[in-house]
Tab-separated table of C-alpha atoms in Angstrom:
chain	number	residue	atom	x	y	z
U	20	UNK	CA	45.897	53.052	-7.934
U	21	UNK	CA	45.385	49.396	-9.264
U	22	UNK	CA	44.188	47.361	-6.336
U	23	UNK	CA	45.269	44.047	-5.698
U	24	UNK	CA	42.449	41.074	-6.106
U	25	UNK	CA	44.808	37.980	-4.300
U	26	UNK	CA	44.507	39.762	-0.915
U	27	UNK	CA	42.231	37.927	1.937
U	28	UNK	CA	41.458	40.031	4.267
U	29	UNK	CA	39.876	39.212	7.855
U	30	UNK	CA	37.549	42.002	9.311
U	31	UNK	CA	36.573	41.454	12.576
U	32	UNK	CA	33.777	43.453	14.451
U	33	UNK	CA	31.431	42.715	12.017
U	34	UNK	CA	28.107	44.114	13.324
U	35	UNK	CA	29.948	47.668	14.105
U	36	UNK	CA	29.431	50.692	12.166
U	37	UNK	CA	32.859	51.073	10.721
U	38	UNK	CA	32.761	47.546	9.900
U	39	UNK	CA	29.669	47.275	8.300
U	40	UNK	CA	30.679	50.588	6.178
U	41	UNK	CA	33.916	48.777	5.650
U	42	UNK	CA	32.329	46.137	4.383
U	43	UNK	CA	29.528	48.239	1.980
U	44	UNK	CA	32.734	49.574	0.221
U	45	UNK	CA	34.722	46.752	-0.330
U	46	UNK	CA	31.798	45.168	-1.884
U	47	UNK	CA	32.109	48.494	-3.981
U	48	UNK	CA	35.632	48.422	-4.890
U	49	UNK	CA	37.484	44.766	-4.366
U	50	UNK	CA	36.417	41.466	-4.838
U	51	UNK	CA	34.193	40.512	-2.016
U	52	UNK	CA	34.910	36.766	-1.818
U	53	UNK	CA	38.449	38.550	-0.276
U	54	UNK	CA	36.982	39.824	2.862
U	55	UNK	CA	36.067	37.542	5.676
U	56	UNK	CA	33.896	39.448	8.203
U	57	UNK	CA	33.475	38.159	11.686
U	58	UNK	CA	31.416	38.610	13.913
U	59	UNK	CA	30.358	37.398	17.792
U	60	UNK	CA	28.715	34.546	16.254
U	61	UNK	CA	31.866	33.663	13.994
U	62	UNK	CA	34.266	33.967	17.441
U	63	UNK	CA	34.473	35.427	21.070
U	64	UNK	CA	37.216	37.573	20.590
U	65	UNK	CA	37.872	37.625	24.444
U	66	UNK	CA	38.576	34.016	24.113
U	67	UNK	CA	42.499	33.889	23.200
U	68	UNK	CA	42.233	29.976	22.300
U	69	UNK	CA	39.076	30.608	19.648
U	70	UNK	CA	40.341	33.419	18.234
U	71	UNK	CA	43.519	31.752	17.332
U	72	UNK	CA	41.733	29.127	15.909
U	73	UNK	CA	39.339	31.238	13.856
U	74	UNK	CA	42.312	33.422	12.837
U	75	UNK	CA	44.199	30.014	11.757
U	76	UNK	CA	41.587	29.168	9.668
U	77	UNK	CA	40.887	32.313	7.743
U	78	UNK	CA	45.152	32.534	7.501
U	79	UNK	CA	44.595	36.563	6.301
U	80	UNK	CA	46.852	38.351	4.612
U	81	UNK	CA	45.469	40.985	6.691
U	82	UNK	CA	43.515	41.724	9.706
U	83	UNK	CA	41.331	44.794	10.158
U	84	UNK	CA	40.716	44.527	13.889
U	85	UNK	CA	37.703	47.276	14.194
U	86	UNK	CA	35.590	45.174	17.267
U	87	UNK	CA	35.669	46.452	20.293
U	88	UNK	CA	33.181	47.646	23.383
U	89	UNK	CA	32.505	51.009	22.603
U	90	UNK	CA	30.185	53.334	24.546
U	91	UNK	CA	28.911	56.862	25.282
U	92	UNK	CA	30.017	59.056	28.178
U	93	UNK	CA	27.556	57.068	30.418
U	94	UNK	CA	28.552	54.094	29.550
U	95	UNK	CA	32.163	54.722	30.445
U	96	UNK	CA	31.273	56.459	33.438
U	97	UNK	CA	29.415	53.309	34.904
U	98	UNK	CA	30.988	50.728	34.440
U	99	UNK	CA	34.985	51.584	33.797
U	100	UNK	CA	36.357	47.978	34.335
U	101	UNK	CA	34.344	46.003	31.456
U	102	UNK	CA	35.322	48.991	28.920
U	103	UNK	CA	38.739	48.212	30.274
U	104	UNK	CA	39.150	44.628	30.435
U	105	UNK	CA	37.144	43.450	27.917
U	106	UNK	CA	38.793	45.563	25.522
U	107	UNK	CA	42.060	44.309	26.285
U	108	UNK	CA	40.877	40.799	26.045
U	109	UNK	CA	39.632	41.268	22.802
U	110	UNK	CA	43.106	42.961	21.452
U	111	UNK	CA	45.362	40.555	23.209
U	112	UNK	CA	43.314	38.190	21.437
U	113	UNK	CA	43.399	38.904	18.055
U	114	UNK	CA	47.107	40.321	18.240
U	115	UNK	CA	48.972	37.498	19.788
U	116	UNK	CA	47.202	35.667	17.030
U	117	UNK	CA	48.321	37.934	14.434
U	118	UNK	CA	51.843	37.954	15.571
U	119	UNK	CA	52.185	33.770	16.458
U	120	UNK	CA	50.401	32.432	12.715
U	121	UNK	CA	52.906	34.999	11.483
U	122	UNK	CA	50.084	37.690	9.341
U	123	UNK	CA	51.911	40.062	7.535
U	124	UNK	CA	49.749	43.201	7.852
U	125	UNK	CA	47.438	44.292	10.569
U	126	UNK	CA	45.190	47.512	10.513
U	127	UNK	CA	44.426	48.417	14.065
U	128	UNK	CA	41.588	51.159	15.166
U	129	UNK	CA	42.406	53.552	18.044
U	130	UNK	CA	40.857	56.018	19.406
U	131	UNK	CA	41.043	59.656	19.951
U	132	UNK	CA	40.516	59.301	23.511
U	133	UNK	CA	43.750	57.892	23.485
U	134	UNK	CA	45.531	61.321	23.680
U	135	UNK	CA	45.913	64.070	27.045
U	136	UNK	CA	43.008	65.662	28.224
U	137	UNK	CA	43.407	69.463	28.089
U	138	UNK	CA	46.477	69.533	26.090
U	139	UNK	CA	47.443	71.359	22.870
U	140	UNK	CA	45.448	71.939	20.225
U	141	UNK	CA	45.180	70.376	17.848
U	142	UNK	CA	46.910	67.025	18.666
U	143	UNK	CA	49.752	65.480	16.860
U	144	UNK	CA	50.596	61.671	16.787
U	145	UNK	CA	53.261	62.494	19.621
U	146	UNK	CA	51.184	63.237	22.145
U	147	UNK	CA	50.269	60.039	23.271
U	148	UNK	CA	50.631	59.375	26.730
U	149	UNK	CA	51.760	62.885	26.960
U	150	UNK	CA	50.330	64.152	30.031
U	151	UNK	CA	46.984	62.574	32.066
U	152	UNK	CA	43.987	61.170	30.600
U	153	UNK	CA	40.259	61.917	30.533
U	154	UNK	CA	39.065	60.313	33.471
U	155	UNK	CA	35.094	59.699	32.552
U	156	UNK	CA	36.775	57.267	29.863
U	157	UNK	CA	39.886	56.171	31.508
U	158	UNK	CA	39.261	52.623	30.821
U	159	UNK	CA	38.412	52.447	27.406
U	160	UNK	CA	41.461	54.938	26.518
U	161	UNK	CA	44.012	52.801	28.216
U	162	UNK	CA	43.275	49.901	26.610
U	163	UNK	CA	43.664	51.078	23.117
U	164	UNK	CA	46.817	52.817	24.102
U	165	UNK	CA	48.274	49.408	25.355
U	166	UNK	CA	46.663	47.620	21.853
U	167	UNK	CA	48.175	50.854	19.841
U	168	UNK	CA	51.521	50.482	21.585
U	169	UNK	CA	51.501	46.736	20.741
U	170	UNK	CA	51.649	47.397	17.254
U	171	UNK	CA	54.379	49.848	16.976
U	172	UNK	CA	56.448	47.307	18.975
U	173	UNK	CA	55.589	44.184	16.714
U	174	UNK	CA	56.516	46.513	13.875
U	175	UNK	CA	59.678	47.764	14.918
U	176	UNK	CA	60.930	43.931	16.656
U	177	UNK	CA	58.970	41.660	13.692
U	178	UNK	CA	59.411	43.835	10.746
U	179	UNK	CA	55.427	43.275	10.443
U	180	UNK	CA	53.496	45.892	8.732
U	181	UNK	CA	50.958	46.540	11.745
U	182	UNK	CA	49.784	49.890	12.133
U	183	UNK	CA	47.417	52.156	13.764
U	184	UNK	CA	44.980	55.147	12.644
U	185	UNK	CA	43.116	57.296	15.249
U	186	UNK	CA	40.390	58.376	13.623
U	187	UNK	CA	38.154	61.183	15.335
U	188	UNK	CA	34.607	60.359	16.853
U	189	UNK	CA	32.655	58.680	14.038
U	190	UNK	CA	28.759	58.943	13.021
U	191	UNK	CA	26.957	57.772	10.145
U	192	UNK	CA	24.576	54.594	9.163
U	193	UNK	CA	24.605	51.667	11.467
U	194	UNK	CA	25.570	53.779	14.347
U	195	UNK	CA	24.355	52.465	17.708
U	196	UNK	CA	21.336	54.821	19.035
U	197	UNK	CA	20.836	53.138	22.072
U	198	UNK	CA	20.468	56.104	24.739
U	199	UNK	CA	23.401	55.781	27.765
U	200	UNK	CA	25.384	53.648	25.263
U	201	UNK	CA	25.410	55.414	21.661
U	202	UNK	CA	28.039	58.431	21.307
U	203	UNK	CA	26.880	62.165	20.673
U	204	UNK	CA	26.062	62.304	17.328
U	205	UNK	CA	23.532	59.260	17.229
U	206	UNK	CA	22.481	60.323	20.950
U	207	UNK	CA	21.371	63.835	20.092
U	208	UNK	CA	19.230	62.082	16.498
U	209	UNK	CA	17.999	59.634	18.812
U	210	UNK	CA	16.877	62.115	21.864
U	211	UNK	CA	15.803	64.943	19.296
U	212	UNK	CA	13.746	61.882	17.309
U	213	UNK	CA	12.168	60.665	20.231
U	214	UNK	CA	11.002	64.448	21.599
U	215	UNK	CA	9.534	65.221	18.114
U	216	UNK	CA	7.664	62.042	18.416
U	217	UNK	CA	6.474	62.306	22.149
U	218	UNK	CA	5.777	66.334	21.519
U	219	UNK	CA	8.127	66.939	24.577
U	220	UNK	CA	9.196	70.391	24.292
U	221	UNK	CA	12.661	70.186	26.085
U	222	UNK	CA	15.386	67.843	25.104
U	223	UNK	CA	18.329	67.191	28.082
U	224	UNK	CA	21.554	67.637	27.323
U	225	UNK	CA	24.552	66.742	29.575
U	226	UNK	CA	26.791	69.851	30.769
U	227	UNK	CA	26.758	73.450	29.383
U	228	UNK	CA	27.398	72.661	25.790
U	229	UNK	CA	30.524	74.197	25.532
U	230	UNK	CA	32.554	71.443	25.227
U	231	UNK	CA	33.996	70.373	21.226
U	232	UNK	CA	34.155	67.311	19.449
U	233	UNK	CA	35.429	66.118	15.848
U	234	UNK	CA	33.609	63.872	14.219
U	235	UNK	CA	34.052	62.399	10.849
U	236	UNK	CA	31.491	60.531	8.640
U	237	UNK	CA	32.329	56.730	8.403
U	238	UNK	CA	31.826	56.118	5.122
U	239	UNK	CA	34.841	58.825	4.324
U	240	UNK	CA	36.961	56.449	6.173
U	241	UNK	CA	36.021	53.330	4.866
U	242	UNK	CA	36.190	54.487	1.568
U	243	UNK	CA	39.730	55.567	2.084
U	244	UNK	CA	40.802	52.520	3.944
U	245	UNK	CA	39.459	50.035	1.061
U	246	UNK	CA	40.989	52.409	-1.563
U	247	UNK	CA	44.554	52.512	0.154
U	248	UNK	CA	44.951	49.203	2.117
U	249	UNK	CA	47.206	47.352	0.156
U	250	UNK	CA	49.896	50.202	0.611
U	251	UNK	CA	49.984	50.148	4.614
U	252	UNK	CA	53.999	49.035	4.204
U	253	UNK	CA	54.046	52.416	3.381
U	254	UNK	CA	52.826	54.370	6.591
U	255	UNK	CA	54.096	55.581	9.608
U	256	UNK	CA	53.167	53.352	12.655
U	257	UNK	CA	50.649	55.206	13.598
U	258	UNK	CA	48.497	58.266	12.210
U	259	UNK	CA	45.161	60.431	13.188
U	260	UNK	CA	42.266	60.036	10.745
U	261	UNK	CA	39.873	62.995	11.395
U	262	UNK	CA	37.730	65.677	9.750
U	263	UNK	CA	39.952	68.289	10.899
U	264	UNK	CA	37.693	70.788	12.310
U	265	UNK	CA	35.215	70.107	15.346
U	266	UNK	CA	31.754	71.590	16.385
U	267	UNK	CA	30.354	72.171	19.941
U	268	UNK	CA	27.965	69.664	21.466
U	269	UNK	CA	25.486	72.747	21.162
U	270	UNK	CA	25.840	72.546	17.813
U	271	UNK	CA	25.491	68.540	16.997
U	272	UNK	CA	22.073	69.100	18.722
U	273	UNK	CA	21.375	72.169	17.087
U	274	UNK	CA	22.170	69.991	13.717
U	275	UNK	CA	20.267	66.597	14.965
U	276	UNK	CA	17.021	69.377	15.165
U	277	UNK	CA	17.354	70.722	11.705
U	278	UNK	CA	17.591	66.842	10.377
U	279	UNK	CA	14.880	65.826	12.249
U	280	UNK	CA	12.461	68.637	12.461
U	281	UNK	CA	12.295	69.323	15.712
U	282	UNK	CA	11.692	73.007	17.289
U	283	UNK	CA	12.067	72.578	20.567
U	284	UNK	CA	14.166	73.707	23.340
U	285	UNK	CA	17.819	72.137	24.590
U	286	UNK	CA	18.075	71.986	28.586
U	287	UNK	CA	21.540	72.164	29.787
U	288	UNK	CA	22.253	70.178	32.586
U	289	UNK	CA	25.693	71.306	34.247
U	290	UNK	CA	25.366	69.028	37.029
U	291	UNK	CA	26.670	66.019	34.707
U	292	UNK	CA	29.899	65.634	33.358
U	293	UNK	CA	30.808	66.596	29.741
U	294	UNK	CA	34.173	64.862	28.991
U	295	UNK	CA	36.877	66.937	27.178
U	296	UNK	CA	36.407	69.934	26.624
U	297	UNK	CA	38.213	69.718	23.238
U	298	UNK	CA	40.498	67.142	21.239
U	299	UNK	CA	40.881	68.375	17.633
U	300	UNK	CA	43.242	66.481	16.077
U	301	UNK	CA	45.815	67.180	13.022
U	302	UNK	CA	45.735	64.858	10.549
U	303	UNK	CA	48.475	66.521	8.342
U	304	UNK	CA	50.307	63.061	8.197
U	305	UNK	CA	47.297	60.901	6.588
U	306	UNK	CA	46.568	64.172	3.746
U	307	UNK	CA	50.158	63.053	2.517
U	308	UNK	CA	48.608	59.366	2.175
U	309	UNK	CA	45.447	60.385	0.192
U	310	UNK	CA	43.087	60.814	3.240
U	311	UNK	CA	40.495	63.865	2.024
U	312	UNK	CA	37.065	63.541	4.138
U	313	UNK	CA	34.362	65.032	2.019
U	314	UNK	CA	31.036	64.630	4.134
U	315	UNK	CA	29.741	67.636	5.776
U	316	UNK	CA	28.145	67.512	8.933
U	317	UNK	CA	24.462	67.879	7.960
U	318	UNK	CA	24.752	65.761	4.984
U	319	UNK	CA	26.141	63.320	6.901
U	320	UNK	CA	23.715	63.539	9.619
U	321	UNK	CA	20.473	63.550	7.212
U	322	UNK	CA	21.995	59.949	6.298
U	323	UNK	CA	22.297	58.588	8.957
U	324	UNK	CA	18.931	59.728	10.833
U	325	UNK	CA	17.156	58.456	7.344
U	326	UNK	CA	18.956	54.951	7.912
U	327	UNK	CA	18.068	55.094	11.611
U	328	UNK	CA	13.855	55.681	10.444
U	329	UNK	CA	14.694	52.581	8.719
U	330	UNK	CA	15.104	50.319	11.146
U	331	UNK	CA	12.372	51.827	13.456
U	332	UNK	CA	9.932	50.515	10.506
C-alpha cells in the first residue's frame, strides 16, 4: 500500500514505549515532519483547557492517543484511585478535544484488562463488560472501558473515524523497569538482572506461577499501525491486537534467565496476588486487516534486556 505523505499526525504519550516505537517506525516509513509527538513537557493531558489548546494548535488529521498511567500489579493494587482518575482525566482530555476542533480520525489504545476476569477463552471483541472485572486492576480497566466506549459512540453519532485496538500486554525497548511499577516482562529482566548482578541465588516471584499472560513485542505493533493508519475508515470500532498465544508467568521468568544468564532459583510466593489467571485474546478480526506479529518471545526479550544494559551504562 502507497502511504499518504499530507497526513499530520499528533502522537501523544511521547516518552512511552509504544510511542517511542511508534515514533522509531514512522521515522522508518512516512515523512517525519508529519508526526507531532507530545509529551508532559509539550502538555498536561489532565488539564482539559491545555490540551485543547495544544490540540488546536497542532489541528491533526489524526490523533494517536497512546499516554496514559500505566503500572504493574503493585502499582494497581496500591493506589487504585490515581490509575483511575488520572486516566480518565487524561482521555476526557484529549477526546473532547478531538471531537469539539472537529479531527477526523482518532486511534485510541485500550487495554486487555478491559475484558471479564475468568471468562472464555480466548476473548472476542464482545466481551466487554461481559461479566465482572479483575479487581487488583479495577481502576485502570474502567477507565479505558469508559475512553473505549467514548469512541464507538463519537463514531456511530459524529460519523468520525475513531477507533480502538486492544492490544495484549506489551514488552520490548523503552519498557519501564522500574520494580512495583514496570509490568511482567520488564519486571522479571529487571529482577533476574539485578540477582545475577548481586549473586543472590533466589529471585521472588508473586503467586504460584500458574497464572498466563499474552504479550506481544511493540515494535510488531507499531510497525503495523504506521503501515496501515491511513486506512482506519476501514475498521470495525474496535479490535484486539495480540500475539495470539500466551505463556505462564513461570515461563517469562524462565525466559528473562536464559536472556540474562542467570542460574538461579525462582521463589514462589502464593501469599501475593497474581491477577488473572488467563486472558488470551482472538485477534481473528485484525489478521483480516494485515495484522501478522512476527517476534518471538526470546528474540524479543534479548532486545529489549540489550536496550535496558544500555541505559544502565
Amino acid at each position: 500500500m502507497e502511504l499518504e505523505t499530507t497526513v499530520r499526525a499528533l502522537l501523544t504519550g511521547g516518552n512511552g514505549m509504544l510511542a517511542r516505537s511508534i515514533a522509531s517506525a514512522w521515522r522508518d516509513q512516512r515523512d517525519s515532519e508529519d508526526l507531532v509527538v507530545v509529551t508532559r513537557t509539550e502538555a498536561d493531558l489532565t488539564n482539559a483547557a491545555e490540551t485543547r489548546a495544544m490540540v488546536a494548535r497542532i489541528q491533526p488529521d489524526i490523533i494517536l492517543h497512546c499516554a496514559a498511567r500505566v503500572g504493574g500489579i503493585a502499582a494497581n493494587i496500591a493506589d487504585p484511585t490515581t490509575f483511575l482518575m488520572d486516566n480518565l482525566l487524561i482521555d476526557s482530555s484529549i477526546l473532547k478535544a478531538a471531537v469539539d476542533l472537529g479531527v477526523p480520525k482518532l486511534l485510541y489504545f485500550g487495554s486487555s484488562c478491559m475484558y471479564p476476569r475468568d471468562y472464555r477463552q480466548p476473548l472476542v471483541e464482545t466481551d466487554l463488560l461481559a461479566a465482572p472485572l479483575e479487581p487488583t486492576n479495577e481502576g485502570y480497566a474502567l477507565s479505558k472501558i469508559v475512553a473505549s466506549k467514548y469512541c464507538e459512540y463519537v463514531s456511530t453519532q459524529f460519523g468520525l473515524d475513531y477507533r480502538v485496538v486492544i492490544p495484549s500486554n506489551l514488552y520490548g525497548p523503552d519498557d519501564d523497569y522500574s520494580l512495583g511499577q514496570g509490568h511482567l516482562v520488564a519486571a522479571a529482566i529487571a529482577k533476574v538482572h539485578a540477582a545475577k548482578e548481586s549473586g543472590a541465588s533466589t529471585i521472588g516471584v508473586w503467586g504460584d506461577g500458574t497464572a498466563r499472560r499474552e504479550f506481544t513485542y511493540v515494535g510488531d505493533l507499531a510497525d503495523w499501525i504506521v503501515t496501515n493508519v491511513d486506512d482506519i475508515h476501514s475498521w470495525p470500532t474496535m479490535m484486539n491486537v495480540g500475539f495470539g498465544s500466551d505463556h505462564s508467568v513461570l515461563e517469562y521468568y524462565q525466559a528473562a534467565m536464559t536472556v540474562v544468564g542467570y542460574t538461579g532459583e525462582l521463589e514462589l510466593d502464593t501469599t501475593k496476588p497474581a491477577g488473572m489467571h488467563q486472558k488470551l485474546m482472538t485477534s481473528a478480526v485484525a489478521h483480516q486487516f494485515g495484522w501478522q506479529p512476527h517476534t518471538e518471545l526470546l528474540e524479543g526479550m534479548d532486545r529489549a534486556y540489550r536496550r535496558y544494559l544500555e541505559t544502565l551504562s
